[in-house]
Amino acid sequence: MASANWVNFSKDTDSGIETIHAHFEGHAYDPHWHDSYLVGVTQQGLQQFSCRRQKHQSLPGKVFMLEPGEIHDGDAIQPGGFTYHMLYLDPQWLSRELAARRDTLSCAGDPSFENTLAQDPQLALATSRAFQALHGKELRIVRQTALDGLLGALGGHLTWQPSPSQPSVPWSRVAHQAREYLHAHQHEDIGLDQLAAATGESRFVVSRAFKAEFGLPPHAYLIQLKLTRARDGLAAGGTPATVAADLGFADQSHLGRWFRRAYQLTPAHYRRLCTNLPD
């Protein structure tokens, strides 16, 4: 991480929501994805990132919203870099809380963001208040009230997607079969030959179909999947060495290289932030 860059991380034990406050100059992070809904506000500078096959530029006050599994990167393209704060919302928590509101939203499916970027002062304020309450570890009633405000402000930016079904397009079917295999065998050292055998197609077809459907080749997707599970293991108190072994990384340094590239934190630093345990 460049010397000018910094990352502050916290996790709310009640909701499971993670909060991050960060500043980056130059290249911030490589393409990756999360298994959470991301809602954040650019505070300073110009934040550029690619998502949904488009390049976006977020200026101060803009809200950025990403769904689980959406590939995105990050770059600072102006001197002085950019600063932002963000919340990682657990999908089950979000669906449960939205359903509990019993408002005009239809809950027949999964919530989806209409747009990646929004110029919405009310949503920006609600996002910032929720971040400050959680990151600052305010009283429970303060945190819950702030989250209720965030959910209310998000309502106008949500649509509801039907639960995923089996794709009808052959290449899409191959890609989804390969992804299911990766999830089922994520702790193993998986090869393309195994994906080919699982889908009944050639390695070439699997790789090409997978990248067309999900925006990443299978190997990059598997690494991101492993990194997501590594975050879970480290947050639960597992040592970097144990987590690396459990997830099929060659060794602790191998996990560390990929972890730093994706999150700009070492596994040990992330574990310490989550647990307050010594390295």
PDB file of C-alpha atoms in Angstrom:
ATOM      1  CA  MET A   1       0.000   0.000   0.000  1.00  0.00           C
ATOM      2  CA  ALA A   2       1.317   3.451  -0.882  1.00  0.00           C
ATOM      3  CA  SER A   3       2.394   5.506   2.124  1.00  0.00           C
ATOM      4  CA  ALA A   4      -0.338   8.079   1.465  1.00  0.00           C
ATOM      5  CA  ASN A   5      -3.073   5.437   1.534  1.00  0.00           C
ATOM      6  CA  TRP A   6      -4.925   4.394   4.675  1.00  0.00           C
ATOM      7  CA  VAL A   7      -7.821   2.122   5.613  1.00  0.00           C
ATOM      8  CA  ASN A   8      -9.897   2.075   8.820  1.00  0.00           C
ATOM      9  CA  PHE A   9     -12.190  -0.890   9.322  1.00  0.00           C
ATOM     10  CA  SER A  10     -14.840  -1.839  11.899  1.00  0.00           C
ATOM     11  CA  LYS A  11     -17.635  -4.396  12.291  1.00  0.00           C
ATOM     12  CA  ASP A  12     -20.964  -4.037  14.098  1.00  0.00           C
ATOM     13  CA  THR A  13     -21.580  -7.177  16.147  1.00  0.00           C
ATOM     14  CA  ASP A  14     -25.377  -6.805  16.241  1.00  0.00           C
ATOM     15  CA  SER A  15     -26.069  -6.470  12.516  1.00  0.00           C
ATOM     16  CA  GLY A  16     -22.867  -7.967  11.127  1.00  0.00           C
ATOM     17  CA  ILE A  17     -22.416  -4.842   9.000  1.00  0.00           C
ATOM     18  CA  GLU A  18     -18.822  -3.933   8.220  1.00  0.00           C
ATOM     19  CA  THR A  19     -17.785  -0.295   7.834  1.00  0.00           C
ATOM     20  CA  ILE A  20     -14.708   1.053   6.102  1.00  0.00           C
ATOM     21  CA  HIS A  21     -13.201   4.528   5.887  1.00  0.00           C
ATOM     22  CA  ALA A  22     -10.368   4.774   3.385  1.00  0.00           C
ATOM     23  CA  HIS A  23      -8.165   7.051   1.299  1.00  0.00           C
ATOM     24  CA  PHE A  24      -6.293   6.020  -1.855  1.00  0.00           C
ATOM     25  CA  GLU A  25      -3.981   7.708  -4.310  1.00  0.00           C
ATOM     26  CA  GLY A  26      -3.159   6.236  -7.715  1.00  0.00           C
ATOM     27  CA  HIS A  27      -4.306   2.644  -8.235  1.00  0.00           C
ATOM     28  CA  ALA A  28      -6.518   1.632  -5.325  1.00  0.00           C
ATOM     29  CA  TYR A  29      -7.485  -2.006  -5.935  1.00  0.00           C
ATOM     30  CA  ASP A  30      -7.743  -4.649  -8.661  1.00  0.00           C
ATOM     31  CA  PRO A  31     -11.090  -6.024  -9.940  1.00  0.00           C
ATOM     32  CA  HIS A  32     -12.819  -7.990  -7.179  1.00  0.00           C
ATOM     33  CA  TRP A  33     -16.263  -8.616  -5.689  1.00  0.00           C
ATOM     34  CA  HIS A  34     -17.964  -8.962  -2.323  1.00  0.00           C
ATOM     35  CA  ASP A  35     -20.801 -11.127  -1.059  1.00  0.00           C
ATOM     36  CA  SER A  36     -22.446  -8.055   0.522  1.00  0.00           C
ATOM     37  CA  TYR A  37     -24.404  -5.054  -0.699  1.00  0.00           C
ATOM     38  CA  LEU A  38     -22.070  -2.034  -0.738  1.00  0.00           C
ATOM     39  CA  VAL A  39     -23.371   1.462  -0.054  1.00  0.00           C
ATOM     40  CA  GLY A  40     -20.899   4.297   0.286  1.00  0.00           C
ATOM     41  CA  VAL A  41     -20.289   8.023  -0.157  1.00  0.00           C
ATOM     42  CA  THR A  42     -17.315   9.710  -1.807  1.00  0.00           C
ATOM     43  CA  GLN A  43     -16.091  12.389   0.601  1.00  0.00           C
ATOM     44  CA  GLN A  44     -13.147  13.920  -1.243  1.00  0.00           C
ATOM     45  CA  GLY A  45     -11.545  13.715  -4.675  1.00  0.00           C
ATOM     46  CA  LEU A  46     -12.592  11.823  -7.790  1.00  0.00           C
ATOM     47  CA  GLN A  47     -13.249   8.116  -7.274  1.00  0.00           C
ATOM     48  CA  GLN A  48     -13.171   6.160 -10.551  1.00  0.00           C
ATOM     49  CA  PHE A  49     -14.204   2.523 -10.846  1.00  0.00           C
ATOM     50  CA  SER A  50     -15.515   0.057 -13.389  1.00  0.00           C
ATOM     51  CA  CYS A  51     -18.744  -1.851 -12.700  1.00  0.00           C
ATOM     52  CA  ARG A  52     -21.592  -3.299 -14.800  1.00  0.00           C
ATOM     53  CA  ARG A  53     -19.326  -3.000 -17.857  1.00  0.00           C
ATOM     54  CA  GLN A  54     -19.148   0.788 -17.445  1.00  0.00           C
ATOM     55  CA  LYS A  55     -16.626   3.235 -16.027  1.00  0.00           C
ATOM     56  CA  HIS A  56     -18.038   5.425 -13.260  1.00  0.00           C
ATOM     57  CA  GLN A  57     -16.711   8.590 -11.649  1.00  0.00           C
ATOM     58  CA  SER A  58     -17.935   9.536  -8.197  1.00  0.00           C
ATOM     59  CA  LEU A  59     -17.457  13.068  -6.902  1.00  0.00           C
ATOM     60  CA  PRO A  60     -17.908  14.254  -3.289  1.00  0.00           C
ATOM     61  CA  GLY A  61     -21.469  13.724  -2.125  1.00  0.00           C
ATOM     62  CA  LYS A  62     -22.316  11.016  -4.617  1.00  0.00           C
ATOM     63  CA  VAL A  63     -23.519   7.625  -3.375  1.00  0.00           C
ATOM     64  CA  PHE A  64     -22.211   4.426  -4.943  1.00  0.00           C
ATOM     65  CA  MET A  65     -24.158   1.172  -4.631  1.00  0.00           C
ATOM     66  CA  LEU A  66     -22.984  -2.316  -5.617  1.00  0.00           C
ATOM     67  CA  GLU A  67     -24.737  -5.648  -5.365  1.00  0.00           C
ATOM     68  CA  PRO A  68     -23.197  -8.935  -4.170  1.00  0.00           C
ATOM     69  CA  GLY A  69     -20.976 -10.455  -6.826  1.00  0.00           C
ATOM     70  CA  GLU A  70     -20.564  -7.282  -8.908  1.00  0.00           C
ATOM     71  CA  ILE A  71     -16.997  -6.960 -10.176  1.00  0.00           C
ATOM     72  CA  HIS A  72     -15.434  -3.568  -9.508  1.00  0.00           C
ATOM     73  CA  ASP A  73     -12.025  -1.924  -9.234  1.00  0.00           C
ATOM     74  CA  GLY A  74     -10.820   1.474  -8.053  1.00  0.00           C
ATOM     75  CA  ASP A  75      -8.459   4.260  -9.139  1.00  0.00           C
ATOM     76  CA  ALA A  76      -7.645   7.820  -8.168  1.00  0.00           C
ATOM     77  CA  ILE A  77      -7.100   9.740 -11.406  1.00  0.00           C
ATOM     78  CA  GLN A  78      -6.457  13.171  -9.902  1.00  0.00           C
ATOM     79  CA  PRO A  79      -3.742  14.447  -7.543  1.00  0.00           C
ATOM     80  CA  GLY A  80      -4.693  14.099  -3.911  1.00  0.00           C
ATOM     81  CA  GLY A  81      -6.545  10.826  -4.403  1.00  0.00           C
ATOM     82  CA  PHE A  82     -10.014  10.148  -3.039  1.00  0.00           C
ATOM     83  CA  THR A  83     -11.594   9.423   0.340  1.00  0.00           C
ATOM     84  CA  TYR A  84     -14.802   7.518   1.023  1.00  0.00           C
ATOM     85  CA  HIS A  85     -16.752   5.716   3.697  1.00  0.00           C
ATOM     86  CA  MET A  86     -18.853   2.640   3.054  1.00  0.00           C
ATOM     87  CA  LEU A  87     -21.061  -0.032   4.601  1.00  0.00           C
ATOM     88  CA  TYR A  88     -21.086  -3.729   3.721  1.00  0.00           C
ATOM     89  CA  LEU A  89     -24.700  -4.889   4.181  1.00  0.00           C
ATOM     90  CA  ASP A  90     -25.289  -8.610   4.646  1.00  0.00           C
ATOM     91  CA  PRO A  91     -27.848  -9.795   2.020  1.00  0.00           C
ATOM     92  CA  GLN A  92     -29.931 -11.752   4.537  1.00  0.00           C
ATOM     93  CA  TRP A  93     -29.972  -8.795   6.927  1.00  0.00           C
ATOM     94  CA  LEU A  94     -31.026  -6.401   4.157  1.00  0.00           C
ATOM     95  CA  SER A  95     -33.840  -8.641   2.869  1.00  0.00           C
ATOM     96  CA  ARG A  96     -35.092  -9.290   6.401  1.00  0.00           C
ATOM     97  CA  GLU A  97     -35.071  -5.627   7.396  1.00  0.00           C
ATOM     98  CA  LEU A  98     -36.752  -4.481   4.192  1.00  0.00           C
ATOM     99  CA  ALA A  99     -39.469  -7.106   4.595  1.00  0.00           C
ATOM    100  CA  ALA A 100     -40.017  -6.025   8.207  1.00  0.00           C
ATOM    101  CA  ARG A 101     -40.741  -2.454   7.079  1.00  0.00           C
ATOM    102  CA  ARG A 102     -43.978  -3.623   5.382  1.00  0.00           C
ATOM    103  CA  ASP A 103     -43.959  -0.654   3.048  1.00  0.00           C
ATOM    104  CA  THR A 104     -44.885  -0.459  -0.622  1.00  0.00           C
ATOM    105  CA  LEU A 105     -41.893  -2.498  -1.763  1.00  0.00           C
ATOM    106  CA  SER A 106     -42.617  -5.942  -3.124  1.00  0.00           C
ATOM    107  CA  CYS A 107     -40.459  -8.563  -1.474  1.00  0.00           C
ATOM    108  CA  ALA A 108     -41.004 -11.272  -4.108  1.00  0.00           C
ATOM    109  CA  GLY A 109     -37.333 -11.771  -4.899  1.00  0.00           C
ATOM    110  CA  ASP A 110     -33.971 -10.216  -4.148  1.00  0.00           C
ATOM    111  CA  PRO A 111     -33.371  -6.463  -3.761  1.00  0.00           C
ATOM    112  CA  SER A 112     -31.386  -4.862  -6.568  1.00  0.00           C
ATOM    113  CA  PHE A 113     -29.957  -1.387  -7.053  1.00  0.00           C
ATOM    114  CA  GLU A 114     -31.393   0.507 -10.023  1.00  0.00           C
ATOM    115  CA  ASN A 115     -28.192   2.515 -10.532  1.00  0.00           C
ATOM    116  CA  THR A 116     -24.575   2.253  -9.476  1.00  0.00           C
ATOM    117  CA  LEU A 117     -24.221   5.986  -8.761  1.00  0.00           C
ATOM    118  CA  ALA A 118     -26.788   8.392  -7.324  1.00  0.00           C
ATOM    119  CA  GLN A 119     -26.815  12.140  -6.727  1.00  0.00           C
ATOM    120  CA  ASP A 120     -29.230  11.998  -3.783  1.00  0.00           C
ATOM    121  CA  PRO A 121     -28.438  14.279  -0.815  1.00  0.00           C
ATOM    122  CA  GLN A 122     -30.965  12.512   1.426  1.00  0.00           C
ATOM    123  CA  LEU A 123     -29.438   9.086   0.742  1.00  0.00           C
ATOM    124  CA  ALA A 124     -25.912  10.473   1.129  1.00  0.00           C
ATOM    125  CA  LEU A 125     -26.818  11.946   4.517  1.00  0.00           C
ATOM    126  CA  ALA A 126     -28.539   8.738   5.664  1.00  0.00           C
ATOM    127  CA  THR A 127     -25.537   6.657   4.533  1.00  0.00           C
ATOM    128  CA  SER A 128     -23.096   8.927   6.347  1.00  0.00           C
ATOM    129  CA  ARG A 129     -25.182   8.895   9.529  1.00  0.00           C
ATOM    130  CA  ALA A 130     -25.389   5.103   9.484  1.00  0.00           C
ATOM    131  CA  PHE A 131     -21.637   4.871   8.898  1.00  0.00           C
ATOM    132  CA  GLN A 132     -20.849   7.266  11.746  1.00  0.00           C
ATOM    133  CA  ALA A 133     -23.163   5.472  14.165  1.00  0.00           C
ATOM    134  CA  LEU A 134     -21.765   2.021  13.422  1.00  0.00           C
ATOM    135  CA  HIS A 135     -18.125   2.946  12.906  1.00  0.00           C
ATOM    136  CA  GLY A 136     -18.204   5.087  16.039  1.00  0.00           C
ATOM    137  CA  LYS A 137     -19.845   2.275  18.044  1.00  0.00           C
ATOM    138  CA  GLU A 138     -22.704   4.451  19.254  1.00  0.00           C
ATOM    139  CA  LEU A 139     -25.425   3.164  21.584  1.00  0.00           C
ATOM    140  CA  ARG A 140     -27.521   0.369  20.105  1.00  0.00           C
ATOM    141  CA  ILE A 141     -30.626   2.526  19.784  1.00  0.00           C
ATOM    142  CA  VAL A 142     -28.613   5.155  17.913  1.00  0.00           C
ATOM    143  CA  ARG A 143     -27.187   2.554  15.534  1.00  0.00           C
ATOM    144  CA  GLN A 144     -30.599   1.016  14.864  1.00  0.00           C
ATOM    145  CA  THR A 145     -32.221   4.385  14.274  1.00  0.00           C
ATOM    146  CA  ALA A 146     -29.497   5.337  11.805  1.00  0.00           C
ATOM    147  CA  LEU A 147     -29.918   2.033   9.955  1.00  0.00           C
ATOM    148  CA  ASP A 148     -33.679   2.570   9.782  1.00  0.00           C
ATOM    149  CA  GLY A 149     -32.991   5.933   8.194  1.00  0.00           C
ATOM    150  CA  LEU A 150     -30.664   4.308   5.664  1.00  0.00           C
ATOM    151  CA  LEU A 151     -33.264   1.688   4.740  1.00  0.00           C
ATOM    152  CA  GLY A 152     -35.887   4.377   4.248  1.00  0.00           C
ATOM    153  CA  ALA A 153     -33.588   6.408   1.994  1.00  0.00           C
ATOM    154  CA  LEU A 154     -32.585   3.340  -0.028  1.00  0.00           C
ATOM    155  CA  GLY A 155     -36.197   2.506  -0.876  1.00  0.00           C
ATOM    156  CA  GLY A 156     -36.323   4.788  -3.897  1.00  0.00           C
ATOM    157  CA  HIS A 157     -33.201   3.192  -5.367  1.00  0.00           C
ATOM    158  CA  LEU A 158     -34.267  -0.447  -5.090  1.00  0.00           C
ATOM    159  CA  THR A 159     -36.005  -2.812  -7.447  1.00  0.00           C
ATOM    160  CA  TRP A 160     -36.868  -6.439  -6.836  1.00  0.00           C
ATOM    161  CA  GLN A 161     -35.431  -9.192  -8.993  1.00  0.00           C
ATOM    162  CA  PRO A 162     -36.933 -12.686  -9.207  1.00  0.00           C
ATOM    163  CA  SER A 163     -34.885 -15.398  -7.572  1.00  0.00           C
ATOM    164  CA  PRO A 164     -32.371 -16.804 -10.091  1.00  0.00           C
ATOM    165  CA  SER A 165     -33.489 -19.759 -12.154  1.00  0.00           C
ATOM    166  CA  GLN A 166     -31.640 -22.104 -14.481  1.00  0.00           C
ATOM    167  CA  PRO A 167     -30.393 -20.076 -17.474  1.00  0.00           C
ATOM    168  CA  SER A 168     -31.830 -21.017 -20.856  1.00  0.00           C
ATOM    169  CA  VAL A 169     -28.902 -19.840 -22.968  1.00  0.00           C
ATOM    170  CA  PRO A 170     -26.396 -22.746 -23.401  1.00  0.00           C
ATOM    171  CA  TRP A 171     -23.258 -20.691 -22.634  1.00  0.00           C
ATOM    172  CA  SER A 172     -24.992 -19.088 -19.687  1.00  0.00           C
ATOM    173  CA  ARG A 173     -25.904 -22.548 -18.428  1.00  0.00           C
ATOM    174  CA  VAL A 174     -22.256 -23.640 -18.704  1.00  0.00           C
ATOM    175  CA  ALA A 175     -21.097 -20.553 -16.796  1.00  0.00           C
ATOM    176  CA  HIS A 176     -23.588 -21.091 -13.979  1.00  0.00           C
ATOM    177  CA  GLN A 177     -22.723 -24.781 -13.710  1.00  0.00           C
ATOM    178  CA  ALA A 178     -19.046 -23.868 -13.453  1.00  0.00           C
ATOM    179  CA  ARG A 179     -19.771 -21.271 -10.775  1.00  0.00           C
ATOM    180  CA  GLU A 180     -21.779 -23.788  -8.769  1.00  0.00           C
ATOM    181  CA  TYR A 181     -18.839 -26.185  -8.961  1.00  0.00           C
ATOM    182  CA  LEU A 182     -16.424 -23.496  -7.772  1.00  0.00           C
ATOM    183  CA  HIS A 183     -18.634 -22.732  -4.776  1.00  0.00           C
ATOM    184  CA  ALA A 184     -19.011 -26.422  -3.923  1.00  0.00           C
ATOM    185  CA  HIS A 185     -15.233 -27.046  -4.111  1.00  0.00           C
ATOM    186  CA  GLN A 186     -13.871 -23.670  -3.044  1.00  0.00           C
ATOM    187  CA  HIS A 187     -11.523 -25.187  -0.449  1.00  0.00           C
ATOM    188  CA  GLU A 188      -9.776 -27.324  -3.089  1.00  0.00           C
ATOM    189  CA  ASP A 189      -7.064 -26.663  -5.644  1.00  0.00           C
ATOM    190  CA  ILE A 190      -9.478 -26.722  -8.610  1.00  0.00           C
ATOM    191  CA  GLY A 191      -8.285 -27.007 -12.200  1.00  0.00           C
ATOM    192  CA  LEU A 192      -9.992 -26.088 -15.448  1.00  0.00           C
ATOM    193  CA  ASP A 193     -10.115 -29.778 -16.336  1.00  0.00           C
ATOM    194  CA  GLN A 194     -12.433 -30.353 -13.396  1.00  0.00           C
ATOM    195  CA  LEU A 195     -14.705 -27.519 -14.527  1.00  0.00           C
ATOM    196  CA  ALA A 196     -14.759 -28.979 -18.029  1.00  0.00           C
ATOM    197  CA  ALA A 197     -15.720 -32.381 -16.686  1.00  0.00           C
ATOM    198  CA  ALA A 198     -18.432 -30.895 -14.452  1.00  0.00           C
ATOM    199  CA  THR A 199     -20.046 -28.997 -17.339  1.00  0.00           C
ATOM    200  CA  GLY A 200     -19.415 -31.461 -20.182  1.00  0.00           C
ATOM    201  CA  GLU A 201     -17.632 -28.790 -22.212  1.00  0.00           C
ATOM    202  CA  SER A 202     -14.034 -28.025 -23.133  1.00  0.00           C
ATOM    203  CA  ARG A 203     -11.769 -25.893 -20.983  1.00  0.00           C
ATOM    204  CA  PHE A 204     -11.867 -23.212 -23.681  1.00  0.00           C
ATOM    205  CA  VAL A 205     -15.671 -23.058 -23.746  1.00  0.00           C
ATOM    206  CA  VAL A 206     -15.899 -22.983 -19.938  1.00  0.00           C
ATOM    207  CA  SER A 207     -13.402 -20.126 -19.610  1.00  0.00           C
ATOM    208  CA  ARG A 208     -14.953 -18.098 -22.399  1.00  0.00           C
ATOM    209  CA  ALA A 209     -18.537 -18.620 -21.213  1.00  0.00           C
ATOM    210  CA  PHE A 210     -17.615 -17.853 -17.583  1.00  0.00           C
ATOM    211  CA  LYS A 211     -15.906 -14.555 -18.396  1.00  0.00           C
ATOM    212  CA  ALA A 212     -18.767 -13.492 -20.692  1.00  0.00           C
ATOM    213  CA  GLU A 213     -21.335 -14.168 -17.957  1.00  0.00           C
ATOM    214  CA  PHE A 214     -19.536 -12.940 -14.812  1.00  0.00           C
ATOM    215  CA  GLY A 215     -16.823 -10.562 -16.035  1.00  0.00           C
ATOM    216  CA  LEU A 216     -13.924 -12.581 -14.607  1.00  0.00           C
ATOM    217  CA  PRO A 217     -12.218 -15.786 -15.729  1.00  0.00           C
ATOM    218  CA  PRO A 218     -12.791 -18.822 -13.475  1.00  0.00           C
ATOM    219  CA  HIS A 219      -9.409 -18.625 -11.755  1.00  0.00           C
ATOM    220  CA  ALA A 220      -9.888 -14.971 -10.760  1.00  0.00           C
ATOM    221  CA  TYR A 221     -13.415 -15.690  -9.519  1.00  0.00           C
ATOM    222  CA  LEU A 222     -12.152 -18.595  -7.410  1.00  0.00           C
ATOM    223  CA  ILE A 223      -9.475 -16.410  -5.832  1.00  0.00           C
ATOM    224  CA  GLN A 224     -12.064 -13.794  -4.922  1.00  0.00           C
ATOM    225  CA  LEU A 225     -14.295 -16.507  -3.488  1.00  0.00           C
ATOM    226  CA  LYS A 226     -11.422 -17.806  -1.388  1.00  0.00           C
ATOM    227  CA  LEU A 227     -10.607 -14.283  -0.210  1.00  0.00           C
ATOM    228  CA  THR A 228     -14.201 -13.760   0.888  1.00  0.00           C
ATOM    229  CA  ARG A 229     -14.043 -16.957   2.934  1.00  0.00           C
ATOM    230  CA  ALA A 230     -10.639 -15.879   4.266  1.00  0.00           C
ATOM    231  CA  ARG A 231     -12.233 -12.693   5.624  1.00  0.00           C
ATOM    232  CA  ASP A 232     -14.823 -14.831   7.403  1.00  0.00           C
ATOM    233  CA  GLY A 233     -12.146 -17.091   8.903  1.00  0.00           C
ATOM    234  CA  LEU A 234      -9.922 -14.225  10.014  1.00  0.00           C
ATOM    235  CA  ALA A 235     -12.865 -12.323  11.517  1.00  0.00           C
ATOM    236  CA  ALA A 236     -13.708 -15.460  13.525  1.00  0.00           C
ATOM    237  CA  GLY A 237     -10.184 -15.455  15.003  1.00  0.00           C
ATOM    238  CA  GLY A 238      -8.397 -17.889  12.707  1.00  0.00           C
ATOM    239  CA  THR A 239      -4.716 -17.252  12.169  1.00  0.00           C
ATOM    240  CA  PRO A 240      -3.545 -16.322   8.654  1.00  0.00           C
ATOM    241  CA  ALA A 241      -1.589 -19.562   8.427  1.00  0.00           C
ATOM    242  CA  THR A 242      -4.582 -21.709   9.397  1.00  0.00           C
ATOM    243  CA  VAL A 243      -6.968 -19.852   7.112  1.00  0.00           C
ATOM    244  CA  ALA A 244      -4.536 -20.117   4.202  1.00  0.00           C
ATOM    245  CA  ALA A 245      -4.221 -23.872   4.692  1.00  0.00           C
ATOM    246  CA  ASP A 246      -7.978 -24.375   5.058  1.00  0.00           C
ATOM    247  CA  LEU A 247      -8.670 -22.544   1.799  1.00  0.00           C
ATOM    248  CA  GLY A 248      -6.055 -24.313  -0.284  1.00  0.00           C
ATOM    249  CA  PHE A 249      -3.537 -21.472  -0.614  1.00  0.00           C
ATOM    250  CA  ALA A 250       0.034 -22.645  -1.026  1.00  0.00           C
ATOM    251  CA  ASP A 251       1.065 -20.907   2.208  1.00  0.00           C
ATOM    252  CA  GLN A 252       0.418 -17.847   4.359  1.00  0.00           C
ATOM    253  CA  SER A 253       2.423 -15.544   2.087  1.00  0.00           C
ATOM    254  CA  HIS A 254       0.362 -16.661  -0.917  1.00  0.00           C
ATOM    255  CA  LEU A 255      -2.840 -15.670   0.888  1.00  0.00           C
ATOM    256  CA  GLY A 256      -1.198 -12.423   1.984  1.00  0.00           C
ATOM    257  CA  ARG A 257      -0.273 -11.362  -1.555  1.00  0.00           C
ATOM    258  CA  TRP A 258      -3.809 -11.812  -2.865  1.00  0.00           C
ATOM    259  CA  PHE A 259      -5.410 -10.330   0.265  1.00  0.00           C
ATOM    260  CA  ARG A 260      -3.355  -7.123   0.046  1.00  0.00           C
ATOM    261  CA  ARG A 261      -4.102  -6.746  -3.666  1.00  0.00           C
ATOM    262  CA  ALA A 262      -7.854  -7.000  -3.061  1.00  0.00           C
ATOM    263  CA  TYR A 263      -8.295  -5.127   0.242  1.00  0.00           C
ATOM    264  CA  GLN A 264      -5.115  -3.103   0.833  1.00  0.00           C
ATOM    265  CA  LEU A 265      -4.782  -4.841   4.219  1.00  0.00           C
ATOM    266  CA  THR A 266      -2.675  -7.762   5.376  1.00  0.00           C
ATOM    267  CA  PRO A 267      -4.569 -10.793   6.724  1.00  0.00           C
ATOM    268  CA  ALA A 268      -3.017 -10.225  10.147  1.00  0.00           C
ATOM    269  CA  HIS A 269      -4.099  -6.572  10.198  1.00  0.00           C
ATOM    270  CA  TYR A 270      -7.643  -7.503   9.161  1.00  0.00           C
ATOM    271  CA  ARG A 271      -7.790 -10.186  11.879  1.00  0.00           C
ATOM    272  CA  ARG A 272      -6.584  -7.719  14.501  1.00  0.00           C
ATOM    273  CA  LEU A 273      -9.179  -5.118  13.465  1.00  0.00           C
ATOM    274  CA  CYS A 274     -11.973  -7.696  13.690  1.00  0.00           C
ATOM    275  CA  THR A 275     -10.966  -9.461  16.895  1.00  0.00           C
ATOM    276  CA  ASN A 276      -8.432  -7.298  18.811  1.00  0.00           C
ATOM    277  CA  LEU A 277      -6.347 -10.465  19.062  1.00  0.00           C
ATOM    278  CA  PRO A 278      -2.543 -10.176  18.767  1.00  0.00           C
ATOM    279  CA  ASP A 279      -0.931 -11.327  15.517  1.00  0.00           C
TER     280      ASP A 279
END
